[in-house]
mmCIF file of C-alpha atoms in Angstrom:
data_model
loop_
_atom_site.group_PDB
_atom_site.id
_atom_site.type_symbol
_atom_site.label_atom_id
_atom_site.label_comp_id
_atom_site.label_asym_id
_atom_site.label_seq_id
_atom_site.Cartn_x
_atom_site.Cartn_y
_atom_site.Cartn_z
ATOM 1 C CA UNK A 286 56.651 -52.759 177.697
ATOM 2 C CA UNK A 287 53.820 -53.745 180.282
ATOM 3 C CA UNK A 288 52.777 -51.578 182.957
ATOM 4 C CA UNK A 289 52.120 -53.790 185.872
ATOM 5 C CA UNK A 290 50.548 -51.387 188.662
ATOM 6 C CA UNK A 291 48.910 -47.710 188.671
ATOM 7 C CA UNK A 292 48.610 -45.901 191.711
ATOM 8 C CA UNK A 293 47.094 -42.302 192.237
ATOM 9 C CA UNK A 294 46.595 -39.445 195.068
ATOM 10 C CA UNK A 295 44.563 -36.660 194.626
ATOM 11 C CA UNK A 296 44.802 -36.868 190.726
ATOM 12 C CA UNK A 297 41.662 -35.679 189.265
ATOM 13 C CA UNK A 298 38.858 -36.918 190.264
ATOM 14 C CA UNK A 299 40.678 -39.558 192.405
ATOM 15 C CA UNK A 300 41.174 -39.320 196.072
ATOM 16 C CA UNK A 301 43.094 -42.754 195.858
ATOM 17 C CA UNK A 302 43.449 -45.391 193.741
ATOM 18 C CA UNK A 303 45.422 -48.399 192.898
ATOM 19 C CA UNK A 304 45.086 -51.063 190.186
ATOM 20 C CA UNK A 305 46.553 -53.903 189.067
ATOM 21 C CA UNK A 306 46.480 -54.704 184.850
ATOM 22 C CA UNK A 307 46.921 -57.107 182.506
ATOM 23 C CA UNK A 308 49.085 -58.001 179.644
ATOM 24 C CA UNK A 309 46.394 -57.689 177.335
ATOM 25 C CA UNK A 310 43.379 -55.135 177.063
ATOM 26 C CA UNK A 311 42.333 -53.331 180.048
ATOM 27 C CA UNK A 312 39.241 -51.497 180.184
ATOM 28 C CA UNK A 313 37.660 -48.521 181.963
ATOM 29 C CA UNK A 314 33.940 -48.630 182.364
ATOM 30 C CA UNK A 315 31.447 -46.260 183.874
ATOM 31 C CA UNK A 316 29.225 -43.204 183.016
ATOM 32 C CA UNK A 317 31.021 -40.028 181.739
ATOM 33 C CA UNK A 318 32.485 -37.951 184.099
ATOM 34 C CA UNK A 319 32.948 -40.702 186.003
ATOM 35 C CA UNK A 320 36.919 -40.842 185.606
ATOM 36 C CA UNK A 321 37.152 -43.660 182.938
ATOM 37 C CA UNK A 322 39.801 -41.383 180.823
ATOM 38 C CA UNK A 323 41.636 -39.449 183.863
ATOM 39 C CA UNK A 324 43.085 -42.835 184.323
ATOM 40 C CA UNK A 325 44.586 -42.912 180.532
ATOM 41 C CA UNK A 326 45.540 -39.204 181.834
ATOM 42 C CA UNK A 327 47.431 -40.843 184.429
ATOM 43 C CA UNK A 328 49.365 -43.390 182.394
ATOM 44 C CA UNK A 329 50.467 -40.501 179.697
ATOM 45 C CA UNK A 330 51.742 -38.689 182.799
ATOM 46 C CA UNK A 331 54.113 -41.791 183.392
ATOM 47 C CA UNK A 332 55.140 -41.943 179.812
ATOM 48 C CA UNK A 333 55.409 -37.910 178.968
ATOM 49 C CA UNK A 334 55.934 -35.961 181.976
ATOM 50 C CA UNK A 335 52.614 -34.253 181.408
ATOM 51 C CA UNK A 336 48.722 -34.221 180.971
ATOM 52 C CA UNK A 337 47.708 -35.010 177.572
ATOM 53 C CA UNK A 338 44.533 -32.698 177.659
ATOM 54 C CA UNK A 339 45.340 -30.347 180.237
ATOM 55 C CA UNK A 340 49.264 -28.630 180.438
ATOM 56 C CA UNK A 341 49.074 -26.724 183.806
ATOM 57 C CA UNK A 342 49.949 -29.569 186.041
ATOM 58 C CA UNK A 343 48.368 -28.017 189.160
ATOM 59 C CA UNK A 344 45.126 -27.897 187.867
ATOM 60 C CA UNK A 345 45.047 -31.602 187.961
ATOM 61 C CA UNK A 346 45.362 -31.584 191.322
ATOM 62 C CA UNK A 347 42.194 -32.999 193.133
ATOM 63 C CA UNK A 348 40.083 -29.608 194.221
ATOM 64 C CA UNK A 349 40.999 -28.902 197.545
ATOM 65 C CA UNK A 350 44.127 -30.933 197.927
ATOM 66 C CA UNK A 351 47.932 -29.589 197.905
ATOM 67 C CA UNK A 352 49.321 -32.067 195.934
ATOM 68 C CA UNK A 353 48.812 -35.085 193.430
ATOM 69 C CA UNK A 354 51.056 -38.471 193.041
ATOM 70 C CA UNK A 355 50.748 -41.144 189.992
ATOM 71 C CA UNK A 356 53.112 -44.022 190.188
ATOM 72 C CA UNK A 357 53.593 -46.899 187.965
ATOM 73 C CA UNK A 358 55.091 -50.260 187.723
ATOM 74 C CA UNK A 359 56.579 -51.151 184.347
ATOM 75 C CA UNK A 360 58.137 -53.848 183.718
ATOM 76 C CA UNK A 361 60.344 -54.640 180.608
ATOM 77 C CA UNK A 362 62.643 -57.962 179.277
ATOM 78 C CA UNK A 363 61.744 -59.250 182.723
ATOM 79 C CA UNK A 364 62.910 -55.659 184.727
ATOM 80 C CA UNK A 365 60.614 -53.777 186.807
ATOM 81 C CA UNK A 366 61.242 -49.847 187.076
ATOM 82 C CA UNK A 367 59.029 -47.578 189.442
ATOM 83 C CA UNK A 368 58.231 -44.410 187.687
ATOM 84 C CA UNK A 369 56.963 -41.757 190.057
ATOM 85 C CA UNK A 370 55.376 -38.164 189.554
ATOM 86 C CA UNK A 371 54.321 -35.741 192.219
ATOM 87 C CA UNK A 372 52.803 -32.203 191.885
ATOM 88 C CA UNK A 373 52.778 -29.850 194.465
ATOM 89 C CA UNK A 374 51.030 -26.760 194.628
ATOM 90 C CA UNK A 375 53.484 -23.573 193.926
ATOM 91 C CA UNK A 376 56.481 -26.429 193.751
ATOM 92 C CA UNK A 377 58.415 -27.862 191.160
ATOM 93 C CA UNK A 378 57.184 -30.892 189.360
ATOM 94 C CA UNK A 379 58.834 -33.965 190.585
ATOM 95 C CA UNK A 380 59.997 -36.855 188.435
ATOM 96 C CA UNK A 381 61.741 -39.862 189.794
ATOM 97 C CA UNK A 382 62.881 -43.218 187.952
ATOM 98 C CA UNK A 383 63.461 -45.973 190.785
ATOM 99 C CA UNK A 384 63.601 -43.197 193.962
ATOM 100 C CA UNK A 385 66.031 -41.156 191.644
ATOM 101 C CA UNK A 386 65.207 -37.871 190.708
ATOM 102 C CA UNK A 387 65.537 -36.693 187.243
ATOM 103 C CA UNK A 388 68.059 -33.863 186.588
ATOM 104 C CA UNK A 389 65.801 -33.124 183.631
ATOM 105 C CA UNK A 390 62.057 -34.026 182.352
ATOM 106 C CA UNK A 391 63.624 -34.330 179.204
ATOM 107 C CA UNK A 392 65.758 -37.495 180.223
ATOM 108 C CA UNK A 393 62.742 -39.526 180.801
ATOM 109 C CA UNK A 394 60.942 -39.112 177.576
ATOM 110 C CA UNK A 395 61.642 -41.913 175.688
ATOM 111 C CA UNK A 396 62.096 -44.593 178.405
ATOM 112 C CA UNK A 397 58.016 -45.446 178.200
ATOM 113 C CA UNK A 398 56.768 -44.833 174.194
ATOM 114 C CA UNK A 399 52.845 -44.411 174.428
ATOM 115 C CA UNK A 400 50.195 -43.454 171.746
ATOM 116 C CA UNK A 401 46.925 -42.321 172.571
ATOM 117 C CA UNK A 402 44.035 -41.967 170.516
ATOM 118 C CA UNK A 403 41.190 -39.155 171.799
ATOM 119 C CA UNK A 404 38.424 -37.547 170.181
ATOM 120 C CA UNK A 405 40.601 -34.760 171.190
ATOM 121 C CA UNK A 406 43.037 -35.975 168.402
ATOM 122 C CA UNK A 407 40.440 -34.236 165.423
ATOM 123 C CA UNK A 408 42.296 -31.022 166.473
ATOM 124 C CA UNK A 409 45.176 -32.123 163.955
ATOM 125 C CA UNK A 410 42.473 -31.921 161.194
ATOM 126 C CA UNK A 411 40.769 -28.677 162.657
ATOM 127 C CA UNK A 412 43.122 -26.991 164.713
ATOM 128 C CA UNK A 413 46.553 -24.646 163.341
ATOM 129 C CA UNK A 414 49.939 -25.935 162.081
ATOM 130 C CA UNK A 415 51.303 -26.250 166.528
ATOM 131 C CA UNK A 416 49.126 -28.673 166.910
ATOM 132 C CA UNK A 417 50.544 -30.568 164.084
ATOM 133 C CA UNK A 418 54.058 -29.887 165.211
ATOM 134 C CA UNK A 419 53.281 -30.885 168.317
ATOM 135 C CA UNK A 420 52.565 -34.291 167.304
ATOM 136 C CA UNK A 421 55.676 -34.633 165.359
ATOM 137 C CA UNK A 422 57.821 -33.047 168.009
ATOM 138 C CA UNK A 423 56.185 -35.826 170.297
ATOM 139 C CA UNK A 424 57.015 -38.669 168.358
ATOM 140 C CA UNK A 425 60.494 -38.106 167.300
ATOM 141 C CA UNK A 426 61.728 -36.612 170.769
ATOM 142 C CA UNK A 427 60.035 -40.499 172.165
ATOM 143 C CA UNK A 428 63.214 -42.259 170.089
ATOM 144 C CA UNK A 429 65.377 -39.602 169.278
ATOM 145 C CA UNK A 430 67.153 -37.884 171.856
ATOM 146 C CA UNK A 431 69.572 -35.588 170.169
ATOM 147 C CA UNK A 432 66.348 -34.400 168.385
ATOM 148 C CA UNK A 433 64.653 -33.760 171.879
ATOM 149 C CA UNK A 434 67.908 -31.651 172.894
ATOM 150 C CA UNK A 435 67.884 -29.545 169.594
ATOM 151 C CA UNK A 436 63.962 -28.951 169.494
ATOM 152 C CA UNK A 437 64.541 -27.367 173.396
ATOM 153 C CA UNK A 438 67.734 -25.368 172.709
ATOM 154 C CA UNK A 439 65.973 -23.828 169.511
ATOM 155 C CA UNK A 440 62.820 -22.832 171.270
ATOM 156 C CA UNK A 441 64.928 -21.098 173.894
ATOM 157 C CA UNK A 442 67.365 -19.361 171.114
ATOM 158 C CA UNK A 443 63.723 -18.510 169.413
ATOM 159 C CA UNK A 444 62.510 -16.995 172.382
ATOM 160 C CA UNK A 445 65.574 -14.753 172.601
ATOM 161 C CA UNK A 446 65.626 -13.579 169.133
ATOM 162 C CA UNK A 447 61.959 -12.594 169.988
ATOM 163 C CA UNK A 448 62.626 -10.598 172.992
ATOM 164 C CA UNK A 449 65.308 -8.519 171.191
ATOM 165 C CA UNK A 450 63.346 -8.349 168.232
ATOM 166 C CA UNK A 451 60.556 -6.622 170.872
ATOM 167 C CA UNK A 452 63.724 -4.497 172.277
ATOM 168 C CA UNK A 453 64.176 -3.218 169.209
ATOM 169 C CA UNK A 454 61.067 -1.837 168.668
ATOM 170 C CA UNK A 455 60.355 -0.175 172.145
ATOM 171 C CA UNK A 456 64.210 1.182 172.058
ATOM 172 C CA UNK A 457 64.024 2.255 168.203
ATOM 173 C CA UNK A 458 68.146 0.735 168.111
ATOM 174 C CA UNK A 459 68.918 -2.084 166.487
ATOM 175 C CA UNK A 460 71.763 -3.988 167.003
ATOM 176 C CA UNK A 461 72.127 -6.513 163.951
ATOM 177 C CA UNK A 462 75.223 -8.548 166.233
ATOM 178 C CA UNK A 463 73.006 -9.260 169.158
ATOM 179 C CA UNK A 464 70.638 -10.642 166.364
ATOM 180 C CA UNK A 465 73.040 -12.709 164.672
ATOM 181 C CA UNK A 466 74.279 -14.653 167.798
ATOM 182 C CA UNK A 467 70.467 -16.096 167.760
ATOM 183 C CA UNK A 468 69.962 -16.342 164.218
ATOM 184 C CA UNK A 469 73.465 -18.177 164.458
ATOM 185 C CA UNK A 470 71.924 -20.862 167.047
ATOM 186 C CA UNK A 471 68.323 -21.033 165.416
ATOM 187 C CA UNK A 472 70.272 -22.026 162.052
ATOM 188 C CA UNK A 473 72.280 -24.598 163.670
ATOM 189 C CA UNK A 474 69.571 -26.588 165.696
ATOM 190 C CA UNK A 475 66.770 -25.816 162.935
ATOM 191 C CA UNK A 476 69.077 -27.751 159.813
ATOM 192 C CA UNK A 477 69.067 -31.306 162.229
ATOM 193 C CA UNK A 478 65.413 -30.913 163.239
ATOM 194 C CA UNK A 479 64.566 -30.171 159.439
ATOM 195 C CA UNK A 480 66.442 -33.309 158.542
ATOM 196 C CA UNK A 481 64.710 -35.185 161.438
ATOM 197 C CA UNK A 482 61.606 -34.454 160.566
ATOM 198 C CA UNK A 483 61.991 -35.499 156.906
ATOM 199 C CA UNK A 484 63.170 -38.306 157.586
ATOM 200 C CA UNK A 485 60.099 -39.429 159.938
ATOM 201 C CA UNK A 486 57.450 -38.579 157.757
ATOM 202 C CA UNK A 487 59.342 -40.505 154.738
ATOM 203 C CA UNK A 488 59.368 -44.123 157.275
ATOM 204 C CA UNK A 489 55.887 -43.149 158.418
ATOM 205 C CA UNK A 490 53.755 -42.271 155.208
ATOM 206 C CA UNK A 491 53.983 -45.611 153.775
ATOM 207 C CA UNK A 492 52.590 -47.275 157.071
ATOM 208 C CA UNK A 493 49.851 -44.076 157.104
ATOM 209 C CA UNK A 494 48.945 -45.234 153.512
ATOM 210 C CA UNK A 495 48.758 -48.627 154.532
ATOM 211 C CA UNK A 496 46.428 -48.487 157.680
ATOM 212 C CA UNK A 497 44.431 -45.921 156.107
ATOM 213 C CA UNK A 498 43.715 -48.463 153.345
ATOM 214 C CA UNK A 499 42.680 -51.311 155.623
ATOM 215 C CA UNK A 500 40.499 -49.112 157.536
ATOM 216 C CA UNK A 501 38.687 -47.627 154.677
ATOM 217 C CA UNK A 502 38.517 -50.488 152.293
ATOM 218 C CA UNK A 503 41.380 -49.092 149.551
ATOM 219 C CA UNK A 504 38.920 -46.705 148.139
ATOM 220 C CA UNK A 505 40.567 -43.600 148.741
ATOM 221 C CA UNK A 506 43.852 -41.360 147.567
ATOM 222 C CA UNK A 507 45.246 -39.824 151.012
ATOM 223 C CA UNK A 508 48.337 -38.580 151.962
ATOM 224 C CA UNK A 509 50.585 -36.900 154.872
ATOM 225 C CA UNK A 510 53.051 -34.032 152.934
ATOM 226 C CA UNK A 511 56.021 -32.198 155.109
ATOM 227 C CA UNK A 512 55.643 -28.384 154.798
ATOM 228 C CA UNK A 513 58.494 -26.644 155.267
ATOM 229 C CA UNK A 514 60.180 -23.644 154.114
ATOM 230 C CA UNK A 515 63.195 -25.046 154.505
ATOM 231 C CA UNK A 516 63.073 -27.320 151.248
ATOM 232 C CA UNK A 517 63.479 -24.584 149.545
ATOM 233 C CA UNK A 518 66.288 -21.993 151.777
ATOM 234 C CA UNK A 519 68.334 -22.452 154.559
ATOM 235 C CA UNK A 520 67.585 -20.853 157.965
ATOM 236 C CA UNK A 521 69.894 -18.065 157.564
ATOM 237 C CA UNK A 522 68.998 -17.593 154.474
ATOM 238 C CA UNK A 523 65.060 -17.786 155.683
ATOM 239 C CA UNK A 524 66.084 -15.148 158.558
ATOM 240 C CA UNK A 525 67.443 -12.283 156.655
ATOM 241 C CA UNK A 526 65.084 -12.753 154.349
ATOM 242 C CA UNK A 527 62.152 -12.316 156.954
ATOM 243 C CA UNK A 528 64.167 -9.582 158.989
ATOM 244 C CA UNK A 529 62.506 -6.282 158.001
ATOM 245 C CA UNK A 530 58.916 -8.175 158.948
ATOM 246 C CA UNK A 531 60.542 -9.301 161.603
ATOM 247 C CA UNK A 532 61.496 -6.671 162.687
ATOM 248 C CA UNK A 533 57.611 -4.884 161.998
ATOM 249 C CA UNK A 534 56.165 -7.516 163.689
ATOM 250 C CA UNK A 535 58.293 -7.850 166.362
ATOM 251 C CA UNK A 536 58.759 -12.378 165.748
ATOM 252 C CA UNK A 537 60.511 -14.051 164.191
ATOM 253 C CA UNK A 538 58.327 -15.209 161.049
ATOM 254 C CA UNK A 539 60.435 -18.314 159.175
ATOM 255 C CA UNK A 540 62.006 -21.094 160.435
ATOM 256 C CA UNK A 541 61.007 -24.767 161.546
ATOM 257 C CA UNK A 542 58.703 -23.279 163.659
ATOM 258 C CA UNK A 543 56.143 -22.479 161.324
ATOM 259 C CA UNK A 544 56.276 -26.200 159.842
ATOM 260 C CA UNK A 545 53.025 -27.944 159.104
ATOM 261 C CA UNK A 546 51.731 -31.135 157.776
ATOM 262 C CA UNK A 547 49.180 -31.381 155.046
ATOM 263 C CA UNK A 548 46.585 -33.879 155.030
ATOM 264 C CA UNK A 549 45.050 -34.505 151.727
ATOM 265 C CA UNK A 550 42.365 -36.930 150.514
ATOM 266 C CA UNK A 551 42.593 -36.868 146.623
ATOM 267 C CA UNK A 552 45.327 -34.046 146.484
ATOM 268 C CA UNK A 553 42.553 -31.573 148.747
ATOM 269 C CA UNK A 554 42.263 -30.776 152.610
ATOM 270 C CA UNK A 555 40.979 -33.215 154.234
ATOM 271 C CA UNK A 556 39.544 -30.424 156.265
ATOM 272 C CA UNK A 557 37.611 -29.013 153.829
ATOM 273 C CA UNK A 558 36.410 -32.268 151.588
ATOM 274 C CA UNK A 559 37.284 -35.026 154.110
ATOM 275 C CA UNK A 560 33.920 -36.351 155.313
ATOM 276 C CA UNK A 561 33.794 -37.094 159.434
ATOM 277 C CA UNK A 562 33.849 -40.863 158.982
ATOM 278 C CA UNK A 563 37.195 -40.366 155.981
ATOM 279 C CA UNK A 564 38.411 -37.749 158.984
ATOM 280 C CA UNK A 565 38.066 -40.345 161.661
ATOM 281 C CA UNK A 566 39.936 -42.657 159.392
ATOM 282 C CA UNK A 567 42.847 -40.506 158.776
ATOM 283 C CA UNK A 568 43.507 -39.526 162.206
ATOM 284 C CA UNK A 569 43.158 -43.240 163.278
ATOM 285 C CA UNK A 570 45.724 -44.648 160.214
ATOM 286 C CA UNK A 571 48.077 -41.784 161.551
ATOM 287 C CA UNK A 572 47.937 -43.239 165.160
ATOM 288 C CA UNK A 573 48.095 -46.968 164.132
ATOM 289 C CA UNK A 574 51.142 -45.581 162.162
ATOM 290 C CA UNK A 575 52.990 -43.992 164.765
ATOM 291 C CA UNK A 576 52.208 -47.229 167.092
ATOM 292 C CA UNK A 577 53.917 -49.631 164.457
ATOM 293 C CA UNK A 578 56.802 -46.481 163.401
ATOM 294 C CA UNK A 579 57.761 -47.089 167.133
ATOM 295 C CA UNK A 580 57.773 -50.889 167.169
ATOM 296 C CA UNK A 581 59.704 -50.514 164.132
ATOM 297 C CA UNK A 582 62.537 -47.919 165.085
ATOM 298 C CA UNK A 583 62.423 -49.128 169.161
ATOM 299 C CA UNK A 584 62.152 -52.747 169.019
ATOM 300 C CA UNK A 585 59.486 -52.323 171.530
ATOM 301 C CA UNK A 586 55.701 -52.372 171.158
ATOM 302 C CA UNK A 587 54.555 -49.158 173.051
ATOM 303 C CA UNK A 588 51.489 -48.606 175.887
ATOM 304 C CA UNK A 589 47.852 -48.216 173.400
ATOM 305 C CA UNK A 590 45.175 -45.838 174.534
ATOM 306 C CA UNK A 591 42.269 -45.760 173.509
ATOM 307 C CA UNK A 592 39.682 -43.095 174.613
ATOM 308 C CA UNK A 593 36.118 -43.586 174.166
ATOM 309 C CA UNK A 594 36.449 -44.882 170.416
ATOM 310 C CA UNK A 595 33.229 -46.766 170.393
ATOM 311 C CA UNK A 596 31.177 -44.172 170.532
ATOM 312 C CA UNK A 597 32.788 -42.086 167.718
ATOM 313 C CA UNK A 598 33.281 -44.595 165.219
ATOM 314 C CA UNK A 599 30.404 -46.166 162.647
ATOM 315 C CA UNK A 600 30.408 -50.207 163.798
ATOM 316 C CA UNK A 601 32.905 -51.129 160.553
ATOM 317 C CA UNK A 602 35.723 -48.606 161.494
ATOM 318 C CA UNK A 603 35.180 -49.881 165.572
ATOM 319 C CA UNK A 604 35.673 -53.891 163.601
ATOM 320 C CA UNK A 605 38.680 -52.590 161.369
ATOM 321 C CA UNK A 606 40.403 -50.906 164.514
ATOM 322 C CA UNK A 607 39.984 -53.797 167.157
ATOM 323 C CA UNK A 608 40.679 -56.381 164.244
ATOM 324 C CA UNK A 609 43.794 -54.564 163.780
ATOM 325 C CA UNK A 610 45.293 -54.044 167.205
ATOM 326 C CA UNK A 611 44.475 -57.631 168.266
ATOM 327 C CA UNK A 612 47.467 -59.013 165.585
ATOM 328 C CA UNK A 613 50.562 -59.988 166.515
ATOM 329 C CA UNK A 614 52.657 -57.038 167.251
ATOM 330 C CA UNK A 615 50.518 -54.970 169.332
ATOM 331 C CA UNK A 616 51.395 -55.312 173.198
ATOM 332 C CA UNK A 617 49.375 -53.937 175.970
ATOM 333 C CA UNK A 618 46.025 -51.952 175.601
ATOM 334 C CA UNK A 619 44.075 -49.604 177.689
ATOM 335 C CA UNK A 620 40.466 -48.513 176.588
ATOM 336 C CA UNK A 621 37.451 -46.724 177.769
ATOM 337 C CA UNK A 622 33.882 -47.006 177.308
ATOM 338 C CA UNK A 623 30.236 -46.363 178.757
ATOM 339 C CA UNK A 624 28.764 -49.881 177.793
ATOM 340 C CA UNK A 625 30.552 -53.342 179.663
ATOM 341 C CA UNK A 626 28.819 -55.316 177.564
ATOM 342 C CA UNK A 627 29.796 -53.820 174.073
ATOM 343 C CA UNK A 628 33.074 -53.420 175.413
ATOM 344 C CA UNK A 629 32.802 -57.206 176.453
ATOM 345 C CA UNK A 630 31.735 -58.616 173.080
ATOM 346 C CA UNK A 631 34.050 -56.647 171.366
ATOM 347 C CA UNK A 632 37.229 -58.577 172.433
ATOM 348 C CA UNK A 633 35.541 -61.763 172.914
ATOM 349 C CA UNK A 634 34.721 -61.643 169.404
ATOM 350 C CA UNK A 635 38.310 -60.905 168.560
ATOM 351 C CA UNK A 636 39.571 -63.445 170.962
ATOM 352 C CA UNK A 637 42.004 -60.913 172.991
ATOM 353 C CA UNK A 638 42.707 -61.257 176.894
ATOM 354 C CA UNK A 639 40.536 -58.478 178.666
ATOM 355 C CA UNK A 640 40.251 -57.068 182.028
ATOM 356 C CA UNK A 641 37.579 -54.592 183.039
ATOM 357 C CA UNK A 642 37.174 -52.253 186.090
ATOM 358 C CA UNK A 643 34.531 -50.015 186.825
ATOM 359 C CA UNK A 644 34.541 -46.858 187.666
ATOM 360 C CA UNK A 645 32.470 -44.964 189.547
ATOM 361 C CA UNK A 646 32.945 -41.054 190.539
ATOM 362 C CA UNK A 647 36.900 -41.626 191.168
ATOM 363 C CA UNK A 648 36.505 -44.846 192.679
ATOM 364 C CA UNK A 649 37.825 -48.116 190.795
ATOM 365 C CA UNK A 650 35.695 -51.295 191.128
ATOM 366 C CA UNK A 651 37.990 -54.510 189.262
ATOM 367 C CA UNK A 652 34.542 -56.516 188.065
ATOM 368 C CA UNK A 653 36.408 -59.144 185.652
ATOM 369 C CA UNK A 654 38.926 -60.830 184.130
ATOM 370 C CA UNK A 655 39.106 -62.928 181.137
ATOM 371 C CA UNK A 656 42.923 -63.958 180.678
ATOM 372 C CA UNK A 657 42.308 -66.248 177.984
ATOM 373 C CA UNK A 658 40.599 -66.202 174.565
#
């Protein structure tokens, strides 16, 4: 998968842009807050239907404008599809595939796979269990589409079952066959997700393990454990279980909602005992797994972004990670950074085609390319 062209309107900090990349690396350079990663913003748009750092789609809207466009070219076993998004103010979002308009966001997810790596990504570490579902709900729903379907359909039966629950309580009635119709539909999408999500982090821990130990040398005992009440009960028997608090607390309290991955680093939280540079590592080995997990499962080497990595990793992790992606198996690469030069060095060292644009307060600025080792 190779995204040819990337044009904008309005997006960001972008009154207009368009840009041309590369089959290898392609890298953003500039100053911060210059734009370098609202471009990487773009590109995830293409690929997810949404912002990766901000969800409400009309605040990335240029200030002052109605309306903001990305479209990219992407071109695959010699096919070229146009993949357009447009966001107007007040409006529905608008998602076309080749001047065809979606009947549902939901169809397109899938079509490009992408994995990003942020500094925003230490919120797995720090952050609550969602934003830990939320990155296996991303994954699977890229390559799984009957997963995709059940996650939606049991977030809308969840919300349901929460509104009664809430009915009950301002009404003082309850009515335990109103509550069974959702507990009925929460059980029967929960039991395939369960299973999905199993089944993921079985493929993907032995990849984790192995990244993890070519980034940090061997040295260390990590690992990535599903948490789940449901190894132990059923949803329904999970929901009338949980009913009377439920019922007190007016949500539902059990199900694969409340799912959660543990990191560990020698059988403790890597939270608690995991060092920044054994944190950085983690999170890294996780992304470098889900990149090959999707080569794997897809046949298809997915879109790499990489957000201002150089200045957040100690020189031997920055080696280990660029060492890494420039093997055999890793397609096409899009990276920010404040320094040209480093940036420069970097993959000439590693011998990997690079173009570089600068960027300079929204504007784009195509300075070099280097197609060949």
């Amino acid at each position: 998968m190779l995204l040819k062209r990337l044009s904008l309107i309005n997006f960001k900090n972008y009154s207009e842009a368009d840009i041309e990349f590369g089959s290898g690396a392609n890298a953003f350079v500039g100053d911060n807050g210059s734009g370098k990663t609202n471009l990487l913003d773009a590109i995830h748009y293409l690929a997810l239907c949404k912002s990766y750092f901000n969800p409400i789609d009309s605040q990335n809207i240029l200030f002052d404008e109605a309306f903001f466009m990305v479209q990219g070219w992407f071109e695959n076993e010699g096919k070229t599809d146009l993949v357009h998004c447009g966001v107007k103010k007040n409006q529905k979002k608008q998602f076309l595939l080749n001047k065809e308009e979606y009947a549902r966001l939901a169809d397109h997810i899938g079509m490009i796979p992408l994995v990003m790596i942020s500094p925003t990504d230490n919120s797995l570490i720090t952050e609550g269990s969602e934003e830990r579902r939320k990155l296996m709900d991303s994954i699977i729903s890229q390559y799984d589409r009957t997963y995709l379907d059940n996650l939606i359909s049991y977030n809308k039966a969840l919300q349901q079952r929460n509104a009664l629950l809430k009915s009950f309580s301002r009404s003082h009635h309850f009515d335990a066959v109103s509550l069974e119709i959702w507990d009925d539909q929460l059980s029967n999408y929960g039991a395939p997700i369960f299973q999905a999500r199993q089944s993921f982090l079985e493929k993907l821990n032995p990849i984790f393990l192995d990244y993890y130990n070519r980034i940090s040398g061997g040295k260390e005992d990590v690992s990535v454990d599903y948490d789940s009440a449901l190894h132990d009960d059923d949803m329904g028997t999970l929901l009338k279980g949980s009913l009377s608090r439920d019922r007190s607390v007016e949500h539902t309290t059990k199900g694969i909602h409340k799912d959660d991955l543990l990191f560990k680093l020698a059988g403790q939280p890597v939270k608690k005992f995991g060092s920044q540079g054994q944190q950085k590592s983690f999170i890294l080995a996780l992304k470098l797994a889900e990149y090959e997990f999707f080569g794997n499962v897809r046949k298809l080497s997915p879109l790499l972004l990489l957000d201002d990595i150089f200045d957040k990793l100690d020189d031997s992790r920055v080696t280990a990670l660029m060492e890494l992606v420039s093997k055999e198996g890793f397609g096409q690469i899009f990276i920010t950074d404040a320094h040209p030069e480093r940036i420069k060095s970097v993959f000439n060292h590693i011998g990997m085609p690079l173009r570089v644009f600068e960027i300079e307060s929204g504007n784009v600025k195509h300075i070099q390319i280097a197609e060949t080792a």
